[in-house]
PDB file of C-alpha atoms in Angstrom:
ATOM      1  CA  UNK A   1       0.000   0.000   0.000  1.00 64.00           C
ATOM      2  CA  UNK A   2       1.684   3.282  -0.725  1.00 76.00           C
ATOM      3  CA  UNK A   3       1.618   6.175   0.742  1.00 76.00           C
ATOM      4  CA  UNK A   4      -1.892   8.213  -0.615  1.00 83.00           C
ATOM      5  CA  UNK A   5      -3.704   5.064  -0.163  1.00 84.00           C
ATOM      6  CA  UNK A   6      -2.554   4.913   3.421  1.00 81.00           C
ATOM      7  CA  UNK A   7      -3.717   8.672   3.619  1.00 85.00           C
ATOM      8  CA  UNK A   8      -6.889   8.241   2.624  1.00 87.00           C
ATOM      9  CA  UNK A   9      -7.300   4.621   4.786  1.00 87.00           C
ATOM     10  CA  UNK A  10      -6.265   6.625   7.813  1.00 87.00           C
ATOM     11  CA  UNK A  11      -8.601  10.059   6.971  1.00 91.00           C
ATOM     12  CA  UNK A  12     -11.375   7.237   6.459  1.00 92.00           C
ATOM     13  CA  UNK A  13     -10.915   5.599  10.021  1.00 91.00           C
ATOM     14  CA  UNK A  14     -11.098   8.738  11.259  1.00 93.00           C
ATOM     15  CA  UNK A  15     -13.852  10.448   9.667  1.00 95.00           C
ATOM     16  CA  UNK A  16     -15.530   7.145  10.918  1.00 95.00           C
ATOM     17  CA  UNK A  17     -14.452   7.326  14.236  1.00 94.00           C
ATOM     18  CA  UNK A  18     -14.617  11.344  14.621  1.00 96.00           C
ATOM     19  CA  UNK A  19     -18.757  11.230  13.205  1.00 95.00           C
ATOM     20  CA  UNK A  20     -19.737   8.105  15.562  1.00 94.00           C
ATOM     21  CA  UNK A  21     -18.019   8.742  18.561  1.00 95.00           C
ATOM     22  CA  UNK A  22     -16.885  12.561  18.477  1.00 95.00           C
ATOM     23  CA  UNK A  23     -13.609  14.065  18.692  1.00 94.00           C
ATOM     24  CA  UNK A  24     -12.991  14.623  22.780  1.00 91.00           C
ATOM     25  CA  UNK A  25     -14.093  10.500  22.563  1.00 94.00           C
ATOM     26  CA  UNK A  26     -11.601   9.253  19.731  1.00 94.00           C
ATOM     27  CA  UNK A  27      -8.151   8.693  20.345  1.00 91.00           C
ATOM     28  CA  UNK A  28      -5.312   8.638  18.219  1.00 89.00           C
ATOM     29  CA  UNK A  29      -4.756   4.683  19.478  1.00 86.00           C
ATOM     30  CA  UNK A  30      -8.481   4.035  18.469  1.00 90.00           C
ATOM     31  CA  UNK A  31      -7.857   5.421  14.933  1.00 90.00           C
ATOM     32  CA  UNK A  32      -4.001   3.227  14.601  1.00 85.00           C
ATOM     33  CA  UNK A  33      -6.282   0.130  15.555  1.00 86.00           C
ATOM     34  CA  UNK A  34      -8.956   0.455  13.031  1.00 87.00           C
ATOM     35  CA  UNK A  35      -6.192   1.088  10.606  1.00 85.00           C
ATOM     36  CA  UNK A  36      -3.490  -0.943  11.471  1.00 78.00           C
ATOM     37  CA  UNK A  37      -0.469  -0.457  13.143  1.00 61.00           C
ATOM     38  CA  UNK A  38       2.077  -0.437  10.419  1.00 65.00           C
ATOM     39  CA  UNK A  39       4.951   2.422  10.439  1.00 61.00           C
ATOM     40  CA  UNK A  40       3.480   4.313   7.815  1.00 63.00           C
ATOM     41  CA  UNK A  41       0.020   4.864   9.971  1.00 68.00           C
ATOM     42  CA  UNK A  42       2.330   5.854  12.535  1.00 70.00           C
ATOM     43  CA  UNK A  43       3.951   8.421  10.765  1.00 68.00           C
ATOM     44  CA  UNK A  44       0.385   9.785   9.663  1.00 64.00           C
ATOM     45  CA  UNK A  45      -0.665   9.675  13.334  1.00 71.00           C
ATOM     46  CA  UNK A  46       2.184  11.925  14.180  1.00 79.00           C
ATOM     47  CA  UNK A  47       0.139  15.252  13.268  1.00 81.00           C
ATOM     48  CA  UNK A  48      -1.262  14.849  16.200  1.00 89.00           C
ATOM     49  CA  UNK A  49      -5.456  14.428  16.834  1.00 91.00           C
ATOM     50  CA  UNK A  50      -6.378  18.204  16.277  1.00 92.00           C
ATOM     51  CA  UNK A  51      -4.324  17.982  12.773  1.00 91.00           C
ATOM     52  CA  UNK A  52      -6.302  15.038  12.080  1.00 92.00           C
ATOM     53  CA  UNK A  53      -9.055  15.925  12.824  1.00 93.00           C
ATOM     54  CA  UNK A  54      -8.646  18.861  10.524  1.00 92.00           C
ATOM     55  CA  UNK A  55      -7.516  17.107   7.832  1.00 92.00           C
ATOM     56  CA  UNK A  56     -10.695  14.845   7.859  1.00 94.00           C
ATOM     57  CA  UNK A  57     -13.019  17.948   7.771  1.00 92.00           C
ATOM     58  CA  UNK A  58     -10.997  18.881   4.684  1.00 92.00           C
ATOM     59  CA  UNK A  59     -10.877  15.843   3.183  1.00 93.00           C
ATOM     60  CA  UNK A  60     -14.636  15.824   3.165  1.00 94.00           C
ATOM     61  CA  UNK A  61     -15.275  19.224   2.305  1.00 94.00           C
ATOM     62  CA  UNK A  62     -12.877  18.717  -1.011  1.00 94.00           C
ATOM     63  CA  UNK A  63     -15.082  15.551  -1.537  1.00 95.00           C
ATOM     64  CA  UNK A  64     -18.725  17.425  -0.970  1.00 96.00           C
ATOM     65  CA  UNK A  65     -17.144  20.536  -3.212  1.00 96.00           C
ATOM     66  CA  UNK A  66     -16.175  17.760  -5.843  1.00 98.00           C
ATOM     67  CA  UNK A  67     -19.281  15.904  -5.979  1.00 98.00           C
ATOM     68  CA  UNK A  68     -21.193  19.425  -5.837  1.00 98.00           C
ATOM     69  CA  UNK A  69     -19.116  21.174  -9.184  1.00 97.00           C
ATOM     70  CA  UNK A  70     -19.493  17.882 -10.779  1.00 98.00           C
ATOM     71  CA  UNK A  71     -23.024  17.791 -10.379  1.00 98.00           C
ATOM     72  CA  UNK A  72     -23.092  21.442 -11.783  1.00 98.00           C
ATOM     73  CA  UNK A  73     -21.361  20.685 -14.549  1.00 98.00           C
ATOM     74  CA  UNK A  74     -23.996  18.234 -15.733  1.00 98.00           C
ATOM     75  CA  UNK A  75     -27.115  19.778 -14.652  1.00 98.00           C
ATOM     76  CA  UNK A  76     -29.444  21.947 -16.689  1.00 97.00           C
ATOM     77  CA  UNK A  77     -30.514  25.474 -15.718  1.00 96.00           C
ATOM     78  CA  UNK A  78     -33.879  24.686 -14.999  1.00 97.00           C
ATOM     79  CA  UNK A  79     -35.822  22.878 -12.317  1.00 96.00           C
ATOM     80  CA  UNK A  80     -34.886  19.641 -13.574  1.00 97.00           C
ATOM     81  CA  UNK A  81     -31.197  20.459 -12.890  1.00 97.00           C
ATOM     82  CA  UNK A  82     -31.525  21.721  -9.429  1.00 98.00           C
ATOM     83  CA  UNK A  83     -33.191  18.383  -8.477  1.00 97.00           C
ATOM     84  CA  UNK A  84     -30.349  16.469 -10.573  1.00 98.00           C
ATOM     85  CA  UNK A  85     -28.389  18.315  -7.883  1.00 98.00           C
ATOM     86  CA  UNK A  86     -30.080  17.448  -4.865  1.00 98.00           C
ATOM     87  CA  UNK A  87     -30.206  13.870  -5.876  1.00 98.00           C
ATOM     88  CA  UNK A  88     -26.106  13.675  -6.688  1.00 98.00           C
ATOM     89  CA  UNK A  89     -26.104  15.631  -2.819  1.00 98.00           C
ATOM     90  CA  UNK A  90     -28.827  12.685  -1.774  1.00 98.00           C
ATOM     91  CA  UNK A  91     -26.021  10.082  -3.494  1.00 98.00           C
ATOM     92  CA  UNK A  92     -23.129  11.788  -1.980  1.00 98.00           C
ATOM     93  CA  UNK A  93     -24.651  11.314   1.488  1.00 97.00           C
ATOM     94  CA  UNK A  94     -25.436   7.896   0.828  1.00 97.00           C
ATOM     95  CA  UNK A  95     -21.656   7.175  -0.310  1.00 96.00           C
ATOM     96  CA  UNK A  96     -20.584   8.541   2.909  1.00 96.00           C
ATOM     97  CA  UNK A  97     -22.689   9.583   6.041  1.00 95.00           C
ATOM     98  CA  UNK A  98     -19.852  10.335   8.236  1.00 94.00           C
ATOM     99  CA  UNK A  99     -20.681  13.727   6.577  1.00 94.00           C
ATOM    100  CA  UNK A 100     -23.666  14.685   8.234  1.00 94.00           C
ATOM    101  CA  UNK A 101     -22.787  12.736  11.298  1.00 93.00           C
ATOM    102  CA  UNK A 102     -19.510  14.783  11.999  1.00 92.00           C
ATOM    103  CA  UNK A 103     -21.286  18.088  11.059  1.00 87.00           C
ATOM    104  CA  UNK A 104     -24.057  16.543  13.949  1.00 90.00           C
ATOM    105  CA  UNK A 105     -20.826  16.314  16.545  1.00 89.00           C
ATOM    106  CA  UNK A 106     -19.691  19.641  15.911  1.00 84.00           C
ATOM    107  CA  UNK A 107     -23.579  20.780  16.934  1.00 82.00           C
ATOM    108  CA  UNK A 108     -23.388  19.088  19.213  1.00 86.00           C
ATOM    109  CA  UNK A 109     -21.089  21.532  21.055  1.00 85.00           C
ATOM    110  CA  UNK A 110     -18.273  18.478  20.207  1.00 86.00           C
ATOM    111  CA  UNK A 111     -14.589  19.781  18.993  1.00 87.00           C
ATOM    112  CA  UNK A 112     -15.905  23.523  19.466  1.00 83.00           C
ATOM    113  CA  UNK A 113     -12.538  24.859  20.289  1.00 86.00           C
ATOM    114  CA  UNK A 114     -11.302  23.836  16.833  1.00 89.00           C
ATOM    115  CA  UNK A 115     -11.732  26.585  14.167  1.00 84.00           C
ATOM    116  CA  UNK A 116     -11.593  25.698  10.370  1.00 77.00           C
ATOM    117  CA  UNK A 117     -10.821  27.915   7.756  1.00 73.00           C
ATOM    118  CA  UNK A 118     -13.578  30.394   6.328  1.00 70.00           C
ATOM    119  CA  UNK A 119     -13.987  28.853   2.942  1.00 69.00           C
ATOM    120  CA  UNK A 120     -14.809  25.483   4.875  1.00 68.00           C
ATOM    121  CA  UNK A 121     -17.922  26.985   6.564  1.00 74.00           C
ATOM    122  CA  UNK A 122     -20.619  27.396   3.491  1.00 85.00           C
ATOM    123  CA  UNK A 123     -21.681  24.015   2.654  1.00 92.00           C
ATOM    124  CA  UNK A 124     -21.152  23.077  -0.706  1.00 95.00           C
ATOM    125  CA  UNK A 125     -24.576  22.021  -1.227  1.00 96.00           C
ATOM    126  CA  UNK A 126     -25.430  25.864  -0.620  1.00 96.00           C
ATOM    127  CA  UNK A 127     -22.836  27.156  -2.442  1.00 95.00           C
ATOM    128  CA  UNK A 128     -24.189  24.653  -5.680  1.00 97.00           C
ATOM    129  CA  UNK A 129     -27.499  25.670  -5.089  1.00 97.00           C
ATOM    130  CA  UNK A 130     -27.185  29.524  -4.866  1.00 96.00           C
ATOM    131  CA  UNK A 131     -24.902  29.386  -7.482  1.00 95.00           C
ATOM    132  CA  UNK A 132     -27.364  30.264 -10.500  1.00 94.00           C
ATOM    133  CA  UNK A 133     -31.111  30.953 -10.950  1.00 92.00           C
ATOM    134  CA  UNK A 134     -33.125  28.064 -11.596  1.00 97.00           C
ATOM    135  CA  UNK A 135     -35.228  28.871 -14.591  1.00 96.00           C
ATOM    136  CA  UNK A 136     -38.661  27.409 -13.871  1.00 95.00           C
ATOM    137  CA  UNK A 137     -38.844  28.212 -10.179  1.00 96.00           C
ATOM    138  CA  UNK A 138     -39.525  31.303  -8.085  1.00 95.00           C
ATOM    139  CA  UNK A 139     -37.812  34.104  -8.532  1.00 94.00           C
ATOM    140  CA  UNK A 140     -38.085  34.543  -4.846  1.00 95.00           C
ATOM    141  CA  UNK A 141     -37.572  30.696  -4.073  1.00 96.00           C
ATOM    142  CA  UNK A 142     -34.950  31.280  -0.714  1.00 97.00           C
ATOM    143  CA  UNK A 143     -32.464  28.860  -1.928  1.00 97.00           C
ATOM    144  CA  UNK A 144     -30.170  29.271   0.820  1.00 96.00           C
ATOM    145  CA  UNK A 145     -32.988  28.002   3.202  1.00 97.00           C
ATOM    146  CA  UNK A 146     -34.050  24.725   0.647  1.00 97.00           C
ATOM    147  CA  UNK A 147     -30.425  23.833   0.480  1.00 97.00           C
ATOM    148  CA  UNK A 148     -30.223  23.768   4.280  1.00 95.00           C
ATOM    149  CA  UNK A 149     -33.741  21.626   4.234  1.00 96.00           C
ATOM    150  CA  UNK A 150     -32.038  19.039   2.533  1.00 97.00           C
ATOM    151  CA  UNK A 151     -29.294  18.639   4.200  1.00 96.00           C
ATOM    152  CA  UNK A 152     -31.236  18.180   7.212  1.00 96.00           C
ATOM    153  CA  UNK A 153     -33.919  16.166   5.878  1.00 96.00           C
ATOM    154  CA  UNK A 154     -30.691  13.589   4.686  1.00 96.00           C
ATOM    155  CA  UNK A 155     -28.973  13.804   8.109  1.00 95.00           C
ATOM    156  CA  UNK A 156     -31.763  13.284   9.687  1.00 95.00           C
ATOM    157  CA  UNK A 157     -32.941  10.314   7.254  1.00 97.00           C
ATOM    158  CA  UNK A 158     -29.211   8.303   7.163  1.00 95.00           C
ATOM    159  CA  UNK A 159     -29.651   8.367  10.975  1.00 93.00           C
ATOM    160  CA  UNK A 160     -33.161   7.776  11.910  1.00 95.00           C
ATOM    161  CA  UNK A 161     -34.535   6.207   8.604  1.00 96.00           C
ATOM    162  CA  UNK A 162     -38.342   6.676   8.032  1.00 96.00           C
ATOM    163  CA  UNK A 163     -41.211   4.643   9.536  1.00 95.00           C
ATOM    164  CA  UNK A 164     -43.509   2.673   6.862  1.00 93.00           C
ATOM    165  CA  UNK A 165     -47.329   2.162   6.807  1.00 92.00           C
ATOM    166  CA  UNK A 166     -47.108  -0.380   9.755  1.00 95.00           C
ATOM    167  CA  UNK A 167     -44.611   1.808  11.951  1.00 94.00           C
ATOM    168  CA  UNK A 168     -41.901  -0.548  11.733  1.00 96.00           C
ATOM    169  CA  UNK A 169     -38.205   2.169  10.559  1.00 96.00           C
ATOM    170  CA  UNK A 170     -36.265   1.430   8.007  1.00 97.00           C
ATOM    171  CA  UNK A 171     -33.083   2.907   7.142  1.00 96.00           C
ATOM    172  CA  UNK A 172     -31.543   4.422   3.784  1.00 96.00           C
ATOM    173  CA  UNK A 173     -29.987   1.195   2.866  1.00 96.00           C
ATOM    174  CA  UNK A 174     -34.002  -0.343   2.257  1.00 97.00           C
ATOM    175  CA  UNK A 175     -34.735   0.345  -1.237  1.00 97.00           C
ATOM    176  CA  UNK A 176     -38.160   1.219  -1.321  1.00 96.00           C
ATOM    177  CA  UNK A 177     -37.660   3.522   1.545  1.00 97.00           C
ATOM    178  CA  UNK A 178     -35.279   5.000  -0.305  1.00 97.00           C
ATOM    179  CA  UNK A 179     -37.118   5.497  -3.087  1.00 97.00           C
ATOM    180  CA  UNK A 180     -40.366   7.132  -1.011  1.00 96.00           C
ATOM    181  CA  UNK A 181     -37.512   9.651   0.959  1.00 97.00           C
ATOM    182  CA  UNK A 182     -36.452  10.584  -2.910  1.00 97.00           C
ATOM    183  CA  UNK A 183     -39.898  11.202  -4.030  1.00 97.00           C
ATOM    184  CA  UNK A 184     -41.176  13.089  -1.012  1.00 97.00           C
ATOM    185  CA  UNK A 185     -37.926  15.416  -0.858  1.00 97.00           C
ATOM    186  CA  UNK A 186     -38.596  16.399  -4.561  1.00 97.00           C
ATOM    187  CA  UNK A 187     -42.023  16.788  -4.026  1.00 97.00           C
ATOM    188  CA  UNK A 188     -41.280  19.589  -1.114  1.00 96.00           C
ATOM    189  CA  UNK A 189     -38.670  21.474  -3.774  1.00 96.00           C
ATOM    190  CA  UNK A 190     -41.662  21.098  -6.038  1.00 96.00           C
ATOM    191  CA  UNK A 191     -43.757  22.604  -3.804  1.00 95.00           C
ATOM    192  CA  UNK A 192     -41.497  25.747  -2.269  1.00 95.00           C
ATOM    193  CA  UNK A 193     -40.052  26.284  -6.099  1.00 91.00           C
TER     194      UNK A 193
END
């Protein structure tokens, strides 16, 4: 394994450990073990937890930001483009839900002494979002606002799930329960654009 692959096993472990058990929780041992002990880890490790920690909030900021210009690359101007976008978000979330789940930490009053740099603060979900006029929606649709409603809505669905007919929850990985959460999210944009 070289070196970048190690990188990105070790920001992985992290990310994992950092979103399920929170920063003041993890240590730098827990992250080695779910890794591996080799020298190279070690090395990594070395930066010490705050620089890791920082590195993981990076590391998924670059791959939100990534996903998010993609996405906007490929999408049309119109309505049917901005809900292309939420569903690559919806996908993005699905790929990894450490994202919401260390952005839940941080509320969560977890890590609060740690400051990231300005440009990491606007979600890139917003930024896609406010980024052009949707033709075909309101000219006064608060964009800002839905992009924030959808990133709660998916938090809050990749940790909770949704409840069918009968009451029994199901999670994101349940097909047709992802399929109703897709359906009902684009029916709200439908409905506020």
């Amino acid at each position: 394994m070289d070196r970048e692959e190690m990188e990105e096993r070790v920001l992985k472990a992290a990310g994992r450990m950092f979103s399920q058990l929170g920063y003041d929780a993890t240590t730098l041992e827990m992250i080695a073990g779910a890794v591996g002990r080799g020298s190279e880890c070690s090395e990594l490790l070395q930066r010490g937890k705050q620089g890791l920690y920082r590195e993981v909030f990076a590391y998924i900021y670059k791959l939100s930001e990534d996903r998010m210009r993609t996405a906007l690359e490929k999408a049309s101007d119109d309505a049917g483009g901005l809900h292309y976008t939420v569903d690559e978000y919806i996908d993005l979330i699905l790929e990894h839900p450490e994202i919401p789940a260390l952005w839940k930490q941080r509320g969560l009053l977890d890590a609060v002494d740690i400051d990231f740099p300005e440009e990491h603060l606007q979600p890139p979900l917003q930024a896609a979002l406010t980024s052009r006029r949707w033709e075909g929606t309101r000219p006064d649709l608060d964009l800002k606002f839905l992009s924030w409603l959808v990133m709660w809505s998916m938090g809050g669905f990749i940790d909770n799930g949704l409840p069918d007919d009968s009451g029994q929850c199901h999670l994101a990985d349940h097909p047709p329960t992802l399929q109703y959460f897709r359906a009902r999210l684009h029916e709200m944009i439908d409905r506020m654009a």
